PDB file of C-alpha atoms in Angstrom:
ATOM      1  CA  UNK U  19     111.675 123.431 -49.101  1.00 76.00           C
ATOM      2  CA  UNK U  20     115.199 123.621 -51.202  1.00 78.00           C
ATOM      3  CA  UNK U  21     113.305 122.045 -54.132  1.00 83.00           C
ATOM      4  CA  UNK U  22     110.657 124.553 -54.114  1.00 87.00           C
ATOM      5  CA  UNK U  23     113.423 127.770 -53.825  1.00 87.00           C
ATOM      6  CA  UNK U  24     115.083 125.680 -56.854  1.00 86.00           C
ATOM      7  CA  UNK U  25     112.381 125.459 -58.753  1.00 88.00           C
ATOM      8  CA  UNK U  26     111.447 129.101 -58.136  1.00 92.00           C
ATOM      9  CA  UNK U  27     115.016 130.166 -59.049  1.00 91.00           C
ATOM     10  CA  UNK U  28     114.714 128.368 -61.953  1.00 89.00           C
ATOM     11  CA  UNK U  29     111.717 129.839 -63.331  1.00 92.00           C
ATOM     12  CA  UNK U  30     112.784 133.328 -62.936  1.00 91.00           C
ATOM     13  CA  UNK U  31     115.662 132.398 -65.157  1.00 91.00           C
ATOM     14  CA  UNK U  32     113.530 131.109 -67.436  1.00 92.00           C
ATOM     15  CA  UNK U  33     111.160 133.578 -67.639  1.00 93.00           C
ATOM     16  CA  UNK U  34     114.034 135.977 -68.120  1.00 92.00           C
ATOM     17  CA  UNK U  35     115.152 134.186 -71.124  1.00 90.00           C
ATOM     18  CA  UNK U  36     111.475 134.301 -72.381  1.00 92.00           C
ATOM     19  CA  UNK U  37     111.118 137.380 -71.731  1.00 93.00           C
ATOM     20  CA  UNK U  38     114.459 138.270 -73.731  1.00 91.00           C
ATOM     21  CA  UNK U  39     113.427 136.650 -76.760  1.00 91.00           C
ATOM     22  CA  UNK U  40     110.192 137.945 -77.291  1.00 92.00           C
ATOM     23  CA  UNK U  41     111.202 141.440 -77.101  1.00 92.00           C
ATOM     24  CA  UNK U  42     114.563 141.152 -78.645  1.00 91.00           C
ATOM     25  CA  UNK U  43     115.332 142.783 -81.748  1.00 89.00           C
ATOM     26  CA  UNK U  44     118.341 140.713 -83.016  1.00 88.00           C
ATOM     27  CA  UNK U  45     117.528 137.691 -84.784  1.00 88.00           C
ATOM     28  CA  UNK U  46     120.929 135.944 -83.049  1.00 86.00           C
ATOM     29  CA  UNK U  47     118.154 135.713 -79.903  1.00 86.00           C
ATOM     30  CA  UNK U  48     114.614 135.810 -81.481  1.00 86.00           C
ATOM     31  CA  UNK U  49     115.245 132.997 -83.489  1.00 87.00           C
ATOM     32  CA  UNK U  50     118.435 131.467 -82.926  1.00 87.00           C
ATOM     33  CA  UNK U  51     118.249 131.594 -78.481  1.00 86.00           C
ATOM     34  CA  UNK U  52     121.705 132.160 -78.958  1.00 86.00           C
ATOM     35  CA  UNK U  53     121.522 133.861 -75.044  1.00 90.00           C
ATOM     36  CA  UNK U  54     121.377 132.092 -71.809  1.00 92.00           C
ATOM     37  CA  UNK U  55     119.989 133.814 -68.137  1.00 94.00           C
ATOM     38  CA  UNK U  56     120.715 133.276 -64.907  1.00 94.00           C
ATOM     39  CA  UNK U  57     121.142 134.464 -60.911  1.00 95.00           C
ATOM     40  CA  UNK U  58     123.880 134.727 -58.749  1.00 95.00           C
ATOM     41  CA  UNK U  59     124.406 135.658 -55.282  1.00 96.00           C
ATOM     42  CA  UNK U  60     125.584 138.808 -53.875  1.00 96.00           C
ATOM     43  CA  UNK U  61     129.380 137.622 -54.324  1.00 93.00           C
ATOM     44  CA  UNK U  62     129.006 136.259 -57.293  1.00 93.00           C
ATOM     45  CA  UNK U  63     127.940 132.597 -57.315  1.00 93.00           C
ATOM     46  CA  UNK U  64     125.474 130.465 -59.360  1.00 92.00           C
ATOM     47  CA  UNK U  65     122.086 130.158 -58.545  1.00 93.00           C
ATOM     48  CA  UNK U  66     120.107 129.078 -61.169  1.00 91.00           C
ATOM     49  CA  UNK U  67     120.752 129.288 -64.600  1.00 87.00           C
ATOM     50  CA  UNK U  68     118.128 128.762 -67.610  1.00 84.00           C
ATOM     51  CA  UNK U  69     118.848 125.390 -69.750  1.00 78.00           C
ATOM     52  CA  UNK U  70     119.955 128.019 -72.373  1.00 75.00           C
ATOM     53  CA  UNK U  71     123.854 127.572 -74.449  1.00 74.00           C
ATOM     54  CA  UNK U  72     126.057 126.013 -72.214  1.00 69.00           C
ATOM     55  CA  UNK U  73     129.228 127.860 -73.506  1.00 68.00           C
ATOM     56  CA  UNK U  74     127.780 131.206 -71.519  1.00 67.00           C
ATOM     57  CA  UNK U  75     126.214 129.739 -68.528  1.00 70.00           C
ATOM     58  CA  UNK U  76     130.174 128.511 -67.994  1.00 74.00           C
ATOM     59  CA  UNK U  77     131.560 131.997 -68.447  1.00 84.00           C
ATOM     60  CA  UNK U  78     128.925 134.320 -66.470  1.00 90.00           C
ATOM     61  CA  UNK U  79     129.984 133.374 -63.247  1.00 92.00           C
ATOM     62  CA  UNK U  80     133.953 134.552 -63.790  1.00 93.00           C
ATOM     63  CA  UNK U  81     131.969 137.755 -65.858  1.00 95.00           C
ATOM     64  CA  UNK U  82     129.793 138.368 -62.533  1.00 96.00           C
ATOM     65  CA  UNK U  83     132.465 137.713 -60.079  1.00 96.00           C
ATOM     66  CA  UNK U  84     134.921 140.069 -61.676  1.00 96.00           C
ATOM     67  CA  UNK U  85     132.434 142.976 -62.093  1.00 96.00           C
ATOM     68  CA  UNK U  86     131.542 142.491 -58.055  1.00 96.00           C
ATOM     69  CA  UNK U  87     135.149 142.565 -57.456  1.00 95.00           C
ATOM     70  CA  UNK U  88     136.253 145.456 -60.080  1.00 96.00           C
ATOM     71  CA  UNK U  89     132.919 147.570 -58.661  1.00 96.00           C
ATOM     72  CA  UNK U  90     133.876 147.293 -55.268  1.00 93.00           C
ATOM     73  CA  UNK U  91     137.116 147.518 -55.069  1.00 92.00           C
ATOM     74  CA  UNK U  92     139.169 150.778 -53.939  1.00 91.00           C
ATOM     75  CA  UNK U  93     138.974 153.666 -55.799  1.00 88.00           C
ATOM     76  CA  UNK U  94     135.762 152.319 -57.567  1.00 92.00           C
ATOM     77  CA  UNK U  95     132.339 153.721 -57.317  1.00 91.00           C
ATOM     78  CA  UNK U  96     130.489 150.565 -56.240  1.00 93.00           C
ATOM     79  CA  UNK U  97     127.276 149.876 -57.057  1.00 96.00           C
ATOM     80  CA  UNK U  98     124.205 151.682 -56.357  1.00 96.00           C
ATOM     81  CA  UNK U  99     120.450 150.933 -56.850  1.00 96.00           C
ATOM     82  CA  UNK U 100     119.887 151.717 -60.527  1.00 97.00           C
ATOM     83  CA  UNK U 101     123.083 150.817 -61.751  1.00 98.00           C
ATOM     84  CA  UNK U 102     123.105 147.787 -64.764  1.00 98.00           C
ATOM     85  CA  UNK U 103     126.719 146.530 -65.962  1.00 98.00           C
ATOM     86  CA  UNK U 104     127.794 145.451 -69.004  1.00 98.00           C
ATOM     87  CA  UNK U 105     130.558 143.923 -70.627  1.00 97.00           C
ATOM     88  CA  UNK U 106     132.359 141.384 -73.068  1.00 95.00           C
ATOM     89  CA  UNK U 107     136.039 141.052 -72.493  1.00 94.00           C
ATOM     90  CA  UNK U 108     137.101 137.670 -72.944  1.00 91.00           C
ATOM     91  CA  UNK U 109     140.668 137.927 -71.151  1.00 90.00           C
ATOM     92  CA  UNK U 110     139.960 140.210 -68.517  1.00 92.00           C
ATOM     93  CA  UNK U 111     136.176 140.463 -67.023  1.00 92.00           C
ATOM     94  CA  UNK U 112     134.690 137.099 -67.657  1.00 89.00           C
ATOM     95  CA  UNK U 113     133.420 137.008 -71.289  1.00 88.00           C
ATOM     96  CA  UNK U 114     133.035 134.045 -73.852  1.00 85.00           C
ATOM     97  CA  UNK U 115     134.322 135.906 -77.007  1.00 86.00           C
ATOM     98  CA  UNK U 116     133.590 139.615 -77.826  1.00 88.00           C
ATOM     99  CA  UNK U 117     130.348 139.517 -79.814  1.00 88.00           C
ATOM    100  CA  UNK U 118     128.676 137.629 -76.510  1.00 91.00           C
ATOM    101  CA  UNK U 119     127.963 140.865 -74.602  1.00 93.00           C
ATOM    102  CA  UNK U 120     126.889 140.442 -70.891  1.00 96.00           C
ATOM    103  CA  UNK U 121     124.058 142.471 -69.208  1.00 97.00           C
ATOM    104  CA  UNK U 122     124.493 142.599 -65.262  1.00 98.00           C
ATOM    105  CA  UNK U 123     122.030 143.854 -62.748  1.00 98.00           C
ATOM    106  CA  UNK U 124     122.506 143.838 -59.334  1.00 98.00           C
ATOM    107  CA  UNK U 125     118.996 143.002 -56.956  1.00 97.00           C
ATOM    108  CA  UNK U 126     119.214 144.997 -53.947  1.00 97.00           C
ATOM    109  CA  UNK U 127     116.770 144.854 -50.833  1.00 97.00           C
ATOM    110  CA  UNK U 128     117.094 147.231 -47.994  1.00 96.00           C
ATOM    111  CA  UNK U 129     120.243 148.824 -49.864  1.00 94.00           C
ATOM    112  CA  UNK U 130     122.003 146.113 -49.615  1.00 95.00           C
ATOM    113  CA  UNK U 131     123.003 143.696 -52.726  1.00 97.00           C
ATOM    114  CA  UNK U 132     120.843 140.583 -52.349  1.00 97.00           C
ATOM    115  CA  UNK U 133     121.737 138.828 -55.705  1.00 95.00           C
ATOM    116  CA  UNK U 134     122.513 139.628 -59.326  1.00 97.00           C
ATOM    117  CA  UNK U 135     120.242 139.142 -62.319  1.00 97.00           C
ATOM    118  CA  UNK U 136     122.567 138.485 -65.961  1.00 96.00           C
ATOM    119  CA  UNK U 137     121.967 137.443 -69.189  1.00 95.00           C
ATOM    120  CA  UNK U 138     124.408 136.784 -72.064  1.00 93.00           C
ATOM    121  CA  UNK U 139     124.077 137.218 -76.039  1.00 92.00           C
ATOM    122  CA  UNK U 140     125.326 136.830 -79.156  1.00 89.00           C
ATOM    123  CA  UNK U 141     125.593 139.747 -81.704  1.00 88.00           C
ATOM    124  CA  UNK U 142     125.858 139.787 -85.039  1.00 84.00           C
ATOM    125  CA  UNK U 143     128.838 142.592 -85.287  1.00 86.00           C
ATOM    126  CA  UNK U 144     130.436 144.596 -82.474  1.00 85.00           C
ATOM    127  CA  UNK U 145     132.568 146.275 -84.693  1.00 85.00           C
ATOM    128  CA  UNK U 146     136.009 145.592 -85.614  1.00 81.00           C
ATOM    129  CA  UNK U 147     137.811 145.150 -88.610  1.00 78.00           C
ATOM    130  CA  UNK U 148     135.165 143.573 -91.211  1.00 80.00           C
ATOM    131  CA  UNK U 149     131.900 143.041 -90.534  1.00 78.00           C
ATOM    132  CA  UNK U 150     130.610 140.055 -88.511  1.00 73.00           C
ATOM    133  CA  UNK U 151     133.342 140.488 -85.410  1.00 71.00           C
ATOM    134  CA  UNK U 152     134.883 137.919 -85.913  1.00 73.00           C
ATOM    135  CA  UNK U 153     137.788 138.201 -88.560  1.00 79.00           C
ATOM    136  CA  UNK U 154     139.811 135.132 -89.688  1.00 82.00           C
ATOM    137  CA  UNK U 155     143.134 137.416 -90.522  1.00 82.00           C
ATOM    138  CA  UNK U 156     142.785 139.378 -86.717  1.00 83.00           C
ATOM    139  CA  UNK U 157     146.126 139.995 -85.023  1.00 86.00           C
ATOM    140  CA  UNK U 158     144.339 140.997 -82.058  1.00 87.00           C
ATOM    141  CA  UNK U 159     141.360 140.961 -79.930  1.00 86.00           C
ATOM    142  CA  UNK U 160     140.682 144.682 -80.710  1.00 85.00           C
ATOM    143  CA  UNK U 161     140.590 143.804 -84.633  1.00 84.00           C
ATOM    144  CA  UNK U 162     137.198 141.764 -83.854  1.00 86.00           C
ATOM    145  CA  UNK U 163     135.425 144.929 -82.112  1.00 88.00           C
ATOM    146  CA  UNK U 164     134.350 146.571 -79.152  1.00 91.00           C
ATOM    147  CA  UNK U 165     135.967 145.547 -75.707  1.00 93.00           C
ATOM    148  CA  UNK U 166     134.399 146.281 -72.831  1.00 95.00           C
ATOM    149  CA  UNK U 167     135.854 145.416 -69.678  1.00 95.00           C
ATOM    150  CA  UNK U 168     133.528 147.579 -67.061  1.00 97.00           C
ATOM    151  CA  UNK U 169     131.004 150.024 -67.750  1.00 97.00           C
ATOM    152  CA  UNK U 170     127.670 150.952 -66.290  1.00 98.00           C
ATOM    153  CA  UNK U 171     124.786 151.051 -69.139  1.00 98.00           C
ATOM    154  CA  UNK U 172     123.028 152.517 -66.817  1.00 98.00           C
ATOM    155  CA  UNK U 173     124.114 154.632 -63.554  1.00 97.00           C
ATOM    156  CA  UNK U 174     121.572 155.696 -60.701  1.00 95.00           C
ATOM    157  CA  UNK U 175     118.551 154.623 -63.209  1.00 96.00           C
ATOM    158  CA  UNK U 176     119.853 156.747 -66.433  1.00 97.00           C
ATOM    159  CA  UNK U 177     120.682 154.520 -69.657  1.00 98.00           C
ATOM    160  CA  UNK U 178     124.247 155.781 -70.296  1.00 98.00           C
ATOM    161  CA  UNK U 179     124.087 156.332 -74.307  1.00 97.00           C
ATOM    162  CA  UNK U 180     126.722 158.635 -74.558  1.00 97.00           C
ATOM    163  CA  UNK U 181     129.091 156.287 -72.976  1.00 96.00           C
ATOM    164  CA  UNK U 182     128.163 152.892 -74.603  1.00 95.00           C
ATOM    165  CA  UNK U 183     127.996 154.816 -78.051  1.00 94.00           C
ATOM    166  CA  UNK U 184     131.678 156.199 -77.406  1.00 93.00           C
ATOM    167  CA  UNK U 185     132.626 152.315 -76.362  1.00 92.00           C
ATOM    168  CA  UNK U 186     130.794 151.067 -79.559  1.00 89.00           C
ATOM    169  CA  UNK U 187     132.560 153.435 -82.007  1.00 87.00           C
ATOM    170  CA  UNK U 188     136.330 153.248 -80.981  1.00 80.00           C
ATOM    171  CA  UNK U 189     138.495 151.402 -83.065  1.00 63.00           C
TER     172      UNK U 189
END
């Protein structure tokens, strides 16, 4: 019976990263499956990952288990049905290097988290100090773009453009 939930786990990853490819726009994951997908429990833990770049299956569990922990922690909003997370911070929240940007969604069932759904991938720019995010002369992380530590692309089922644009556009 755990080979058949394994199996099943691993196809929904899989089918995520299919799924991801064929409708992405960027040709870092149409052509190059420079992305990886995977599920992790409620707290934050592997389930299954896709056989995808090994580099961001390593990383996405420290990226899911810091958003769980910076979500629900005092103060914080928490997460509600509706709500996908994103972010790319390499020091603080989990992320591989800045132009790897992480999409988080949390799977609830009865209103209550019952695992989390994430896939990670590589972008061509994010900004930064000369195009391709990823500057040889960079002083700091901000010089190779946009950092995002926490942020909900979309809250309560509304894609948060405003927000992400502001986060996309600061120096």
């Amino acid at each position: 019976q755990l080979s058949i939930f394994s199996h099943r786990f691993m196809g929904i990853a899989e089918q995520m990263g299919r799924t991801l490819q064929r409708t992405a726009i960027s040709v870092n994951m149409k052509e190059r499956l420079d992305f990886s997908c995977a599920l992790f429990t409620a707290d934050g833990g592997l389930v299954a990952n896709a056989p995808h770049i090994p580099v961001h299956l390593g990383a996405m569990q420290a990226a899911v288990t810091f958003q769980v922990e910076y979500w629900n922690s005092e103060g914080r909003e928490g997460l509600q049905e509706g709500d996908v997370l994103v972010s790319n911070h390499p020091q603080l929240a989990g992320g591989s290097h800045l132009p790897d940007i992480t999409v988080i969604t949390p799977v609830f069932h009865n209103g209550i988290i019952i695992f989390f759904l994430a896939s990670r991938g590589h972008h061509g720019d994010i900004g930064g100090i000369s195009p391709g995010s990823m500057p040889p002369h960079s002083k700091k992380l901000e010089d190779e773009g946009a950092m995002i530590v926490a942020f909900k692309l979309v809250k309560n089922g509304q894609f948060q453009e405003r927000g992400i644009t502001e986060i996309l556009e600061s120096p």
